Coordinates of C-alpha atoms and ligand atoms in Angstrom, one line a residue:
M1 CA 0.0 0.0 0.0
E2 CA 1.3 3.4 -0.8
M3 CA 1.2 5.7 2.2
E4 CA 0.1 8.7 0.1
K5 CA -3.2 7.0 -0.7
L6 CA -4.0 6.5 3.0
V7 CA -2.9 10.1 3.9
S8 CA -5.1 11.4 1.2
L9 CA -8.1 9.3 2.3
C10 CA -7.6 10.4 5.9
K11 CA -7.8 14.1 4.9
R12 CA -10.5 13.7 2.4
R13 CA -12.8 11.7 4.6
G14 CA -12.2 13.4 7.9
F15 CA -9.9 11.1 9.8
L16 CA -6.8 13.4 10.2
Y17 CA -5.9 17.0 9.5
Q18 CA -2.8 18.9 10.0
S19 CA -3.1 21.0 13.1
S20 CA -3.6 24.8 12.5
E21 CA -3.7 24.0 8.8
I22 CA -5.2 27.4 7.7
Y23 CA -2.0 29.0 9.1
G24 CA 0.3 26.6 7.3
G25 CA 0.2 23.9 9.9
L26 CA 2.5 23.2 12.9
N27 CA 5.0 20.4 12.4
G28 CA 4.4 17.4 14.7
F29 CA 0.8 18.2 15.6
W30 CA -2.3 16.5 14.2
D31 CA -6.0 16.9 14.6
Y32 CA -8.5 14.1 14.4
G33 CA -11.6 14.8 12.2
P34 CA -15.1 13.6 12.8
L35 CA -14.3 10.0 11.8
G36 CA -10.8 10.0 13.2
V37 CA -12.0 11.0 16.7
E38 CA -14.4 8.0 16.6
L39 CA -11.6 5.6 15.6
K40 CA -9.3 6.8 18.3
R41 CA -12.0 6.8 20.9
N42 CA -12.9 3.2 20.0
I43 CA -9.2 2.2 20.3
K44 CA -9.0 3.8 23.8
E45 CA -12.4 2.4 24.8
A46 CA -11.4 -1.2 23.6
W47 CA -8.1 -0.9 25.6
W48 CA -9.8 0.5 28.7
R49 CA -12.6 -2.2 28.6
D50 CA -10.2 -5.1 27.9
M51 CA -7.6 -4.0 30.4
V52 CA -9.6 -2.4 33.2
T53 CA -13.4 -2.5 33.3
S54 CA -14.1 -5.9 32.0
H55 CA -11.1 -7.5 33.7
D56 CA -12.4 -10.2 36.1
E57 CA -10.3 -10.1 39.3
L58 CA -11.7 -13.4 40.5
V59 CA -10.3 -15.4 37.6
V60 CA -6.7 -16.3 36.8
P61 CA -6.2 -15.3 33.2
S62 CA -4.4 -17.7 31.0
G63 CA -0.7 -17.3 31.4
A64 CA -0.9 -15.2 34.6
P65 CA 0.7 -16.3 37.8
C66 CA -2.5 -15.6 39.8
A67 CA -5.7 -13.4 39.7
Y68 CA -5.1 -9.7 40.0
E69 CA -7.0 -6.4 40.2
M70 CA -7.1 -3.4 37.8
V71 CA -8.1 0.2 38.6
G72 CA -7.9 3.4 36.6
L73 CA -6.5 6.9 37.2
D74 CA -6.6 10.3 35.4
C75 CA -3.7 12.6 36.5
T76 CA -2.7 16.1 35.5
I77 CA -0.4 16.9 32.6
I78 CA 1.6 19.4 34.6
M79 CA 3.0 18.0 37.8
H80 CA 5.5 19.1 40.5
P81 CA 8.8 19.6 38.7
Q82 CA 10.5 17.3 41.3
V83 CA 8.6 14.4 39.7
W84 CA 10.8 14.7 36.5
K85 CA 14.0 15.2 38.5
C86 CA 13.5 12.0 40.4
S87 CA 12.2 10.0 37.4
G88 CA 15.4 10.9 35.5
H89 CA 13.6 12.7 32.7
Y90 CA 15.1 16.0 33.7
D91 CA 18.7 14.7 33.4
V92 CA 18.5 11.9 30.9
F93 CA 15.5 12.4 28.7
H94 CA 17.2 13.8 25.7
D95 CA 18.3 13.1 22.2
F96 CA 21.4 14.4 20.4
M97 CA 20.8 16.9 17.7
V98 CA 22.9 18.6 15.0
D99 CA 22.0 22.0 13.5
C100 CA 22.8 23.1 10.0
R101 CA 24.3 26.6 9.9
Q102 CA 23.3 27.0 6.3
S103 CA 19.7 25.7 6.1
K104 CA 18.9 26.5 9.8
R105 CA 17.4 23.1 10.0
R106 CA 17.8 20.8 13.0
Y107 CA 18.2 17.0 12.8
R108 CA 18.3 14.1 15.2
H109 CA 21.9 12.9 15.1
D110 CA 20.8 9.2 14.9
Q111 CA 18.3 9.8 12.2
V112 CA 20.6 11.2 9.6
Q113 CA 22.3 8.7 7.3
G114 CA 24.6 9.0 4.3
R115 CA 27.2 7.6 2.1
W116 CA 30.9 8.3 1.4
V117 CA 31.6 9.2 -2.2
S118 CA 34.7 10.2 -4.1
C119 CA 34.8 12.3 -7.2
Q120 CA 37.1 14.9 -8.8
G121 CA 39.8 14.1 -6.2
R122 CA 37.5 14.9 -3.2
R123 CA 35.9 12.5 -0.7
I124 CA 32.7 13.6 0.9
F125 CA 29.9 12.2 3.1
V126 CA 26.5 12.9 1.5
A127 CA 23.8 13.0 4.2
T128 CA 20.0 12.5 4.0
E129 CA 17.0 12.2 6.3
A130 CA 15.4 9.6 4.0
D131 CA 15.5 5.8 4.5
G132 CA 16.2 2.8 2.3
E133 CA 15.9 3.1 -1.4
E134 CA 14.8 6.7 -1.1
A135 CA 18.1 7.5 0.8
L136 CA 20.1 6.0 -2.0
Q137 CA 18.4 8.1 -4.6
D138 CA 18.6 11.2 -2.5
T139 CA 22.3 10.9 -1.8
Q140 CA 23.0 10.2 -5.5
H141 CA 20.9 13.2 -6.6
K142 CA 22.8 15.5 -4.0
A143 CA 26.2 14.2 -5.0
L144 CA 25.5 14.9 -8.7
K145 CA 24.4 18.4 -7.9
F146 CA 27.4 19.0 -5.6
F147 CA 29.9 17.9 -8.2
N148 CA 28.0 19.7 -11.0
L149 CA 27.3 16.5 -12.9
R150 CA 24.4 15.4 -15.0
A151 CA 22.4 12.2 -14.3
K152 CA 24.1 10.5 -17.3
D153 CA 27.5 11.0 -15.6
A154 CA 26.4 9.1 -12.4
D155 CA 29.2 6.5 -13.0
R156 CA 31.8 9.1 -12.3
L157 CA 30.7 9.0 -8.6
A158 CA 32.7 6.3 -6.8
W159 CA 30.5 5.3 -3.8
E160 CA 32.8 4.1 -1.0
S161 CA 30.3 2.9 1.6
D162 CA 26.7 1.6 2.1
L163 CA 24.3 3.8 4.1
L164 CA 25.9 4.7 7.4
C165 CA 24.4 6.6 10.4
L166 CA 25.8 10.0 11.0
T167 CA 26.8 8.8 14.5
E168 CA 29.5 6.8 12.8
V169 CA 31.1 9.9 11.2
K170 CA 33.6 11.6 13.5
D171 CA 34.7 14.7 11.5
F172 CA 31.9 16.8 10.1
S173 CA 34.1 19.0 7.8
A174 CA 33.5 16.7 4.8
V175 CA 29.8 16.2 5.5
L176 CA 27.2 17.6 3.1
G177 CA 24.2 18.2 5.4
P178 CA 20.7 16.9 4.2
D179 CA 19.6 20.4 3.1
A180 CA 23.0 22.1 2.6
K181 CA 24.8 23.2 -0.5
E182 CA 28.3 23.4 1.1
L183 CA 30.4 21.0 3.2
G184 CA 30.9 21.3 6.9
T185 CA 27.7 23.3 7.8
L186 CA 26.5 20.8 10.5
T187 CA 27.3 21.6 14.1
E188 CA 28.7 19.1 16.6
P189 CA 25.9 17.0 18.2
R190 CA 24.4 18.6 21.3
E191 CA 22.0 17.3 23.9
Y192 CA 18.5 18.5 23.7
N193 CA 15.9 17.8 26.4
L194 CA 12.6 16.6 24.9
M195 CA 10.4 18.0 27.6
F196 CA 8.3 21.1 26.9
K197 CA 8.9 23.7 29.5
T198 CA 6.2 26.1 30.8
Y199 CA 5.7 28.5 33.7
V200 CA 3.1 28.0 36.4
G201 CA 1.3 31.0 37.9
A202 CA 2.6 34.6 38.0
L203 CA 6.2 33.5 38.6
S204 CA 7.9 33.8 35.3
G205 CA 11.4 32.9 36.5
E206 CA 12.9 29.4 37.1
E207 CA 10.9 29.2 40.3
G208 CA 7.7 28.8 38.3
A209 CA 9.2 26.5 35.7
A210 CA 7.3 23.2 35.1
F211 CA 7.1 20.6 32.3
L212 CA 4.3 19.1 30.2
R213 CA 4.5 15.4 31.0
P214 CA 6.5 13.3 28.5
E215 CA 4.7 10.1 29.7
T216 CA 1.6 9.4 31.8
A217 CA 3.4 6.8 33.9
Q218 CA 4.8 9.1 36.6
G219 CA 1.4 10.3 37.6
I220 CA 0.6 6.7 38.5
F221 CA 3.8 6.3 40.6
V222 CA 3.2 9.4 42.6
N223 CA -0.4 8.3 43.3
F224 CA 0.6 4.8 44.3
K225 CA 0.0 5.4 48.0
N226 CA -3.2 7.3 47.4
V227 CA -4.7 4.4 45.5
L228 CA -3.6 1.9 48.1
D229 CA -5.0 4.0 50.9
S230 CA -8.3 4.8 49.2
T231 CA -9.3 1.5 47.7
R232 CA -9.0 -2.2 48.8
V233 CA -6.5 -3.2 46.1
A234 CA -3.7 -5.5 47.1
V235 CA -0.6 -6.5 45.3
P236 CA -0.6 -7.7 42.5
F237 CA -2.6 -5.0 40.9
G238 CA -2.4 -2.6 38.0
I239 CA -3.2 1.1 37.6
A240 CA -4.2 2.2 34.1
Q241 CA -4.2 5.7 32.6
I242 CA -5.0 7.2 29.2
G243 CA -3.9 10.7 28.5
K244 CA -1.9 13.2 26.5
S245 CA 1.9 13.3 26.6
F246 CA 4.2 15.8 25.0
R247 CA 7.7 15.4 23.6
N248 CA 9.5 18.1 21.7
E249 CA 10.7 15.7 19.1
I250 CA 13.5 17.1 17.0
T251 CA 12.3 15.5 13.7
P252 CA 8.6 14.7 13.9
R253 CA 7.7 12.6 10.9
Y254 CA 5.9 9.7 9.3
F255 CA 2.5 11.2 9.6
T256 CA 1.3 10.8 13.2
F257 CA 3.9 8.2 14.1
R258 CA 6.3 10.7 15.7
S259 CA 4.3 13.6 16.9
R260 CA 5.0 16.2 19.5
E261 CA 1.6 15.9 21.2
F262 CA 0.2 12.4 21.4
E263 CA -1.8 10.1 23.6
Q264 CA -0.6 7.2 25.7
M265 CA -2.4 4.2 27.2
E266 CA -0.2 3.0 30.1
I267 CA -0.5 0.4 32.8
E268 CA 1.8 0.2 35.8
F269 CA 1.5 -3.2 37.3
F270 CA 2.7 -3.7 40.8
C271 CA 3.9 -7.1 41.9
H272 CA 6.1 -9.0 44.4
P273 CA 9.8 -8.9 43.3
S274 CA 9.9 -12.7 43.2
Q275 CA 7.1 -12.8 40.7
S276 CA 8.1 -10.0 38.5
R277 CA 9.7 -12.1 35.7
A278 CA 6.5 -14.2 35.4
W279 CA 4.3 -11.0 35.3
Y280 CA 6.6 -9.5 32.7
E281 CA 6.1 -12.6 30.5
Y282 CA 2.4 -12.4 31.0
W283 CA 2.0 -8.8 30.0
R284 CA 4.3 -9.1 27.0
N285 CA 2.2 -11.9 25.6
R286 CA -1.1 -10.4 26.7
R287 CA -0.5 -7.1 25.0
Y288 CA 0.7 -8.7 21.8
Q289 CA -2.4 -10.8 21.6
W290 CA -4.5 -7.7 22.1
Y291 CA -3.3 -6.2 18.8
L292 CA -3.9 -9.5 17.0
S293 CA -7.4 -9.7 18.4
L294 CA -8.2 -6.4 16.8
G295 CA -7.0 -7.2 13.4
L296 CA -3.2 -6.5 13.0
A297 CA -1.8 -9.4 11.0
G298 CA 0.9 -11.7 12.5
E299 CA 3.4 -11.2 9.7
R300 CA 3.5 -7.4 10.1
L301 CA 3.4 -7.4 13.9
R302 CA 6.3 -8.7 16.0
L303 CA 7.3 -8.9 19.6
R304 CA 11.0 -8.0 19.9
D305 CA 13.1 -8.2 23.1
H306 CA 15.5 -5.4 23.6
T307 CA 19.2 -6.2 23.6
P308 CA 21.1 -5.3 26.9
E309 CA 22.5 -2.1 25.2
E310 CA 19.1 -0.9 24.3
L311 CA 17.6 -1.1 27.8
S312 CA 16.6 2.2 29.4
H313 CA 18.4 3.3 32.5
Y314 CA 15.8 1.7 34.8
S315 CA 14.9 -1.4 32.9
C316 CA 15.8 -5.0 33.7
G317 CA 14.0 -6.2 30.5
T318 CA 12.0 -4.7 27.8
A319 CA 10.1 -6.0 24.8
D320 CA 8.6 -3.8 22.0
I321 CA 5.5 -4.7 20.0
E322 CA 6.4 -3.4 16.6
Y323 CA 4.5 -3.0 13.3
A324 CA 5.9 -3.0 9.8
F325 CA 4.5 0.4 8.8
P326 CA 4.3 0.9 5.0
F327 CA 6.3 4.2 5.2
L328 CA 9.3 2.4 6.7
P329 CA 11.9 0.7 4.4
P330 CA 11.3 -3.0 3.7
G331 CA 12.2 -5.1 6.7
K332 CA 12.0 -2.2 9.2
F333 CA 9.5 -2.1 12.0
G334 CA 8.2 0.8 14.2
E335 CA 7.3 0.7 17.9
L336 CA 3.6 0.5 18.9
E337 CA 4.1 -0.3 22.5
G338 CA 6.9 -1.0 25.0
I339 CA 6.5 -3.5 27.8
A340 CA 9.2 -2.8 30.4
H341 CA 10.3 -4.5 33.6
R342 CA 11.1 -1.5 35.7
G343 CA 12.0 -3.2 38.9
D344 CA 11.5 -0.9 41.9
F345 CA 13.3 2.0 40.2
D346 CA 10.3 4.4 40.1
L347 CA 8.8 3.9 43.5
R348 CA 12.3 4.0 45.1
S349 CA 13.4 7.1 43.3
H350 CA 10.2 9.0 44.4
M351 CA 10.9 7.8 47.9
E352 CA 14.7 8.3 48.2
G353 CA 15.8 10.5 45.3
K354 CA 17.0 10.2 41.8
L355 CA 18.8 6.9 41.3
V356 CA 21.8 6.1 39.2
R357 CA 23.4 2.8 38.1
Q358 CA 26.2 1.5 40.2
D359 CA 27.8 -1.9 40.6
G360 CA 25.0 -3.6 38.7
G361 CA 22.4 -2.0 41.0
Y362 CA 21.1 1.5 41.7
V363 CA 22.1 4.0 44.3
V364 CA 20.8 7.5 45.1
E365 CA 22.8 10.1 43.1
L366 CA 24.6 12.5 45.4
G367 CA 25.4 16.1 44.7
P368 CA 28.7 17.9 45.5
D369 CA 27.5 18.5 49.1
G370 CA 27.0 14.7 49.7
K371 CA 23.2 15.1 49.8
P372 CA 20.8 13.5 47.2
R373 CA 21.2 15.5 44.0
H374 CA 17.4 15.4 43.4
P375 CA 15.8 14.5 46.7
G376 CA 12.7 12.2 46.7
S377 CA 9.5 12.9 48.5
G378 CA 10.7 11.2 51.7
K379 CA 7.2 9.5 51.8
D380 CA 7.0 5.8 52.5
L381 CA 6.0 4.1 49.2
T382 CA 6.6 0.5 50.4
Y383 CA 3.8 -2.1 50.5
F384 CA 2.9 -4.2 53.5
D385 CA 1.4 -7.6 52.9
D386 CA -1.0 -8.3 55.7
Q387 CA -1.0 -12.0 55.1
T388 CA 2.8 -12.7 54.9
R389 CA 3.6 -9.8 57.2
E390 CA 6.2 -8.7 54.7
R391 CA 7.1 -5.1 53.8
Y392 CA 8.7 -4.5 50.4
I393 CA 8.9 -2.1 47.4
P394 CA 6.8 -3.7 44.7
H395 CA 8.3 -4.3 41.3
V396 CA 6.7 -2.7 38.3
I397 CA 5.8 -4.0 34.8
E398 CA 4.8 -1.3 32.4
P399 CA 2.9 -1.9 29.2
S400 CA 3.1 1.5 27.6
A401 CA 1.2 2.0 24.3
G402 CA 0.6 5.0 22.0
A403 CA -3.1 5.5 21.0
D404 CA -2.0 7.5 17.9
R405 CA 0.5 4.9 16.7
A406 CA -2.2 2.2 17.3
A407 CA -4.7 4.2 15.2
L408 CA -2.1 4.6 12.4
A409 CA -1.3 0.9 12.4
F410 CA -4.9 -0.1 12.4
L411 CA -5.5 2.3 9.4
C412 CA -2.5 1.0 7.5
E413 CA -3.5 -2.6 8.1
A414 CA -7.2 -1.9 7.1
Y415 CA -6.5 -0.1 3.8
Q416 CA -7.5 -2.5 0.9
E417 CA -8.2 -2.2 -2.8
D418 CA -10.2 -4.7 -4.8
Q419 CA -12.8 -4.8 -7.6
V420 CA -16.5 -5.3 -7.1
P421 CA -19.3 -5.7 -9.6
D422 CA -21.3 -2.4 -10.1
E423 CA -25.0 -2.4 -10.7
H424 CA -24.6 -3.5 -14.3
G425 CA -22.2 -6.3 -13.3
N426 CA -19.1 -4.6 -14.6
P427 CA -16.0 -4.6 -12.3
R428 CA -15.5 -1.3 -10.3
D429 CA -12.4 -0.4 -8.4
R430 CA -13.0 -0.2 -4.7
V431 CA -11.1 1.2 -1.7
F432 CA -12.2 -0.1 1.6
L433 CA -10.9 0.0 5.2
R434 CA -11.1 -3.5 6.7
L435 CA -11.3 -2.2 10.3
H436 CA -12.4 -4.5 13.1
P437 CA -16.1 -3.8 13.8
R438 CA -15.2 -2.7 17.4
L439 CA -12.9 0.0 16.0
A440 CA -14.9 1.1 13.0
P441 CA -16.0 4.8 13.4
I442 CA -19.5 4.0 12.0
K443 CA -20.9 0.6 12.8
A444 CA -23.7 0.5 10.2
A445 CA -25.2 2.8 7.6
V446 CA -28.9 2.7 6.9
F447 CA -30.2 3.5 3.4
P448 CA -33.6 3.6 1.7
L449 CA -33.0 2.0 -1.7
V450 CA -34.9 4.9 -3.3
R451 CA -36.5 8.1 -2.0
K452 CA -40.1 7.1 -2.4
D453 CA -42.7 4.4 -1.5
G454 CA -42.2 5.0 2.3
M455 CA -38.7 3.7 2.2
P456 CA -37.0 6.8 3.7
E457 CA -39.5 6.7 6.6
A458 CA -38.9 3.0 7.2
A459 CA -35.1 3.5 7.0
Q460 CA -35.3 6.5 9.4
R461 CA -37.2 4.4 11.9
I462 CA -34.5 1.8 11.9
Y463 CA -31.8 4.4 12.1
R464 CA -33.5 5.9 15.2
S465 CA -33.8 2.5 16.8
L466 CA -30.1 1.9 16.4
K467 CA -28.7 5.4 17.2
P468 CA -29.0 5.2 21.0
H469 CA -26.8 2.1 21.0
F470 CA -24.4 2.4 18.1
N471 CA -22.8 5.2 16.0
V472 CA -24.9 4.7 12.8
F473 CA -25.3 6.9 9.7
Y474 CA -28.3 7.6 7.6
D475 CA -27.9 8.4 3.9
E476 CA -30.5 8.7 1.1
K477 CA -28.5 10.7 -1.4
G478 CA -27.4 9.3 -4.8
A479 CA -27.2 5.8 -6.2
V480 CA -27.1 3.0 -3.7
G481 CA -23.8 1.7 -5.2
R482 CA -22.1 5.0 -4.5
R483 CA -23.5 5.1 -0.9
Y484 CA -22.0 1.6 -0.4
A485 CA -18.7 2.8 -1.8
R486 CA -18.5 5.8 0.5
Q487 CA -19.1 3.6 3.6
D488 CA -16.6 1.0 2.4
E489 CA -14.0 3.7 2.2
V490 CA -14.4 4.7 5.8
G491 CA -14.6 1.1 7.1
T492 CA -18.3 0.8 8.0
P493 CA -18.7 -2.9 8.4
Y494 CA -22.4 -3.2 7.7
C495 CA -25.0 -1.5 5.5
I496 CA -28.7 -1.9 6.1
T497 CA -31.0 -1.2 3.1
V498 CA -34.7 -0.8 3.0
D499 CA -36.0 -1.9 -0.4
G500 CA -39.2 -2.9 -2.2
Q501 CA -39.4 -6.2 -0.3
T502 CA -39.5 -4.4 3.1
A503 CA -43.1 -3.3 2.7
L504 CA -44.1 -6.8 1.7
D505 CA -42.4 -9.0 4.4
G506 CA -40.9 -6.5 6.9
T507 CA -37.3 -7.5 6.2
V508 CA -34.3 -5.4 5.2
T509 CA -30.9 -6.3 3.5
F510 CA -27.7 -6.5 5.6
R511 CA -24.5 -6.2 3.6
D512 CA -21.1 -7.2 4.8
R513 CA -18.2 -4.8 3.8
D514 CA -15.5 -7.4 3.4
T515 CA -17.3 -10.4 1.8
L516 CA -20.1 -8.3 0.1
R517 CA -22.5 -11.1 1.3
Q518 CA -26.1 -9.9 1.7
W519 CA -28.8 -11.4 3.8
R520 CA -32.2 -10.5 5.0
V521 CA -33.1 -9.6 8.6
R522 CA -36.5 -8.6 10.1
A523 CA -36.6 -4.8 10.3
D524 CA -37.4 -5.0 14.0
D525 CA -34.4 -7.2 14.7
C526 CA -31.8 -4.9 13.3
L527 CA -30.5 -4.0 16.7
G528 CA -30.2 -7.6 17.8
E529 CA -28.4 -8.5 14.5
L530 CA -26.0 -5.6 14.9
R531 CA -25.3 -6.5 18.5
R532 CA -24.5 -10.0 17.4
L533 CA -22.2 -8.8 14.7
V534 CA -20.4 -5.9 16.4
G535 CA -20.6 -7.0 20.1
V536 CA -23.0 -5.8 22.7
S537 CA -23.5 -2.0 23.1
Ligands
LIG1 P1 10.5 6.0 20.1 O1 11.7 5.1 20.3 O2 9.8 5.6 18.8 O3 10.7 7.5 20.2 P2 10.0 5.5 22.8 O4 10.6 4.2 23.1 O5 10.6 6.7 23.3 O6 9.5 5.6 21.3 P3 8.1 5.1 25.0 O7 8.8 6.1 25.8 O8 8.3 3.7 25.3 O9 8.5 5.4 23.4 O10 6.6 5.5 24.9 C1 5.6 4.5 24.9 C2 4.7 4.6 23.6 O11 4.3 6.0 23.4 C3 5.5 4.3 22.3 O12 5.5 2.9 22.1 C4 4.6 5.0 21.3 O13 3.5 4.2 21.0 C5 4.1 6.2 22.0 N1 5.0 7.4 21.6 C6 6.2 7.7 22.1 N2 6.7 8.8 21.5 C7 5.7 9.1 20.6 C8 5.6 10.2 19.6 N3 6.6 11.1 19.5 N4 4.5 10.2 18.8 C9 3.6 9.3 18.9 N5 3.6 8.3 19.8 C10 4.7 8.2 20.6

C-alpha cells in the first residue's frame, strides 16, 4: 500500500488533518476529524474495557501467575517539577541533535544517514534524512548536484560505503548536510531535552518552571500510595491511565507516528519482586495478543526483546511490540508499545531521590554536598502484605502503548483495494478499510433504496432505533452503489438497506463490507443483529 493514498483518504474523509492548517500547519501536531476521533475513541475504549473495566479479578487469566486487580486513574499533565527530576527525565530524557548553519534546520543525530563518495579528487559524506531506497536516490541526486554532474554522468561517482548513520562519522568537515549546498555546515551533536517547558502562575522565572508530562506513567507512581489507601486493592494489581503526553521531538515525521503531542495508554502493574519475571512474560504476551485480536496481522506485527545495550536506565528487561508500517523501508518495524520490567526503580526514586546505576544495581545520586542531587518525596512508598507480614517495594511491569500509533497501524492494516461488480455487473475499483467492527467509526449505515414508497420513513425508523446504541449513519442521497462505496472507504462494516421487499415482508438487507455477502433480517431485529455482529453495546 502506498502511504500517500492513505494520507489522502484520511484528509478527504475526515480522519486526520494537520493542526492549524489554515495558518500553514504546525510540524508534529495533528487533529482528528469527525471519523478519526471515533476511531481513536474506539481504540482507547477497547483498551480500557479489555484491560480495566471488563477485567475479572476473580479469575486467573491464561498465562498469569494468579488473579489480579485493575483500577484506573486520570492525572494532570503538569506535575510538580521534582517528579521529573526524580524520574530521571530532567537529566537523561534527551536526544542528540545537530544543527545546519546554512539551512537553519535541526536533525536528530541518529536519524541522519549518508554515504561516502569520491569524485574529482574529493571524498565527501552525503547526508540525508530519507531511509532505504529513497536514501540511495537522494544521496545520488545530491552528490551529482554538488559535483556539478548530470544524471548520465552518475558512473563518475565512486561510492565508498553503504548507508551509514551520521553517528559513525567523527569529522563533520567533509559532511554535506541533508539540506546544505556546502560542506561542513553541521554543528557538533548537542544534547536536547525533549520535555516542553512552561511556567506556572505569575512567577515567570525558574521558580515557576514546570514541564508538560512526556509520559503518563509518573502520575501513577506518585499516586501509588493514594490508590492503596483509598481502595481495597492488594498487590498484585495494576493502575491504568490514558492521556496526552508531550515530547519536543527534533524531527517529527511519518504522519502521526512521531508527533510532539500524542496520547498514551499506560499500565503500571505492581507485583512482588519474586514474581516480576512471570508477570513481565504475562504482560508481554497479553499485549501482543490484544493487537492480533483487533486485526493486526501476524506477519506485520512482531514482539522484539531489547538487547542489553538498548535497555533504558531503569529497565531489567523490555520488549517492544512493533508493526511494519508501510512508510518504513522494507524489513523495518516501528514501535507501537513497549513492555518494560522497571524493577523498583520508580517507587524507590520517588521515595529516596533520583537513582543512578552503580555496581549492577542502583544508588541515590549524590550532589557535591554529599546530599541527594534530586531528593525524593521522603514518603513511605513501600507495601505491607497483611498475610505474609512482609514489607517491600513492589516491582513494576509497564505496558506503555501509544493511541495514535495504534490508530495509524490499524488504518494502515485496514487499507485495501479490490474490484467489485457495479449495478450492471461490470468490475468497479473499490477502496475499503477492513477495520475491526469494534474499531470502525461507524458501525452501520442505513439506506432507503430509493427516496419514495415509504422507504425513507422505514429506514429512518431503523436508524433511530439503532442510534442510542451504536454510531450509525443515515444516507439517502445518490445511487445506492455510491453510498456503499462511501461507507466501504471509511470502514463501515455493515450497510442496512430498506427496499421494495421491506413493505411486503418486513425485512431489510444487511450487507457485509468485506465479503459483500447480503442477507435479509427482520426490520425490528436490526438492533439484535448488529449486537451479534459488532458486540454488545
Ligand atoms: P521511540 O523510540 O519511537 O521514540 P519510545 O521508546 O521513546 O519511542 P516510549 O517512551 O516507550 O517510546 O513510549 C511509549 C509509547 O508511546 C510508544 O510505544 C509509542 O506508541 C508512544 N509514543 C512515544 N513517543 C511518541 C511520539 N513522539 N509520537 C507518537 N507516539 C509516541
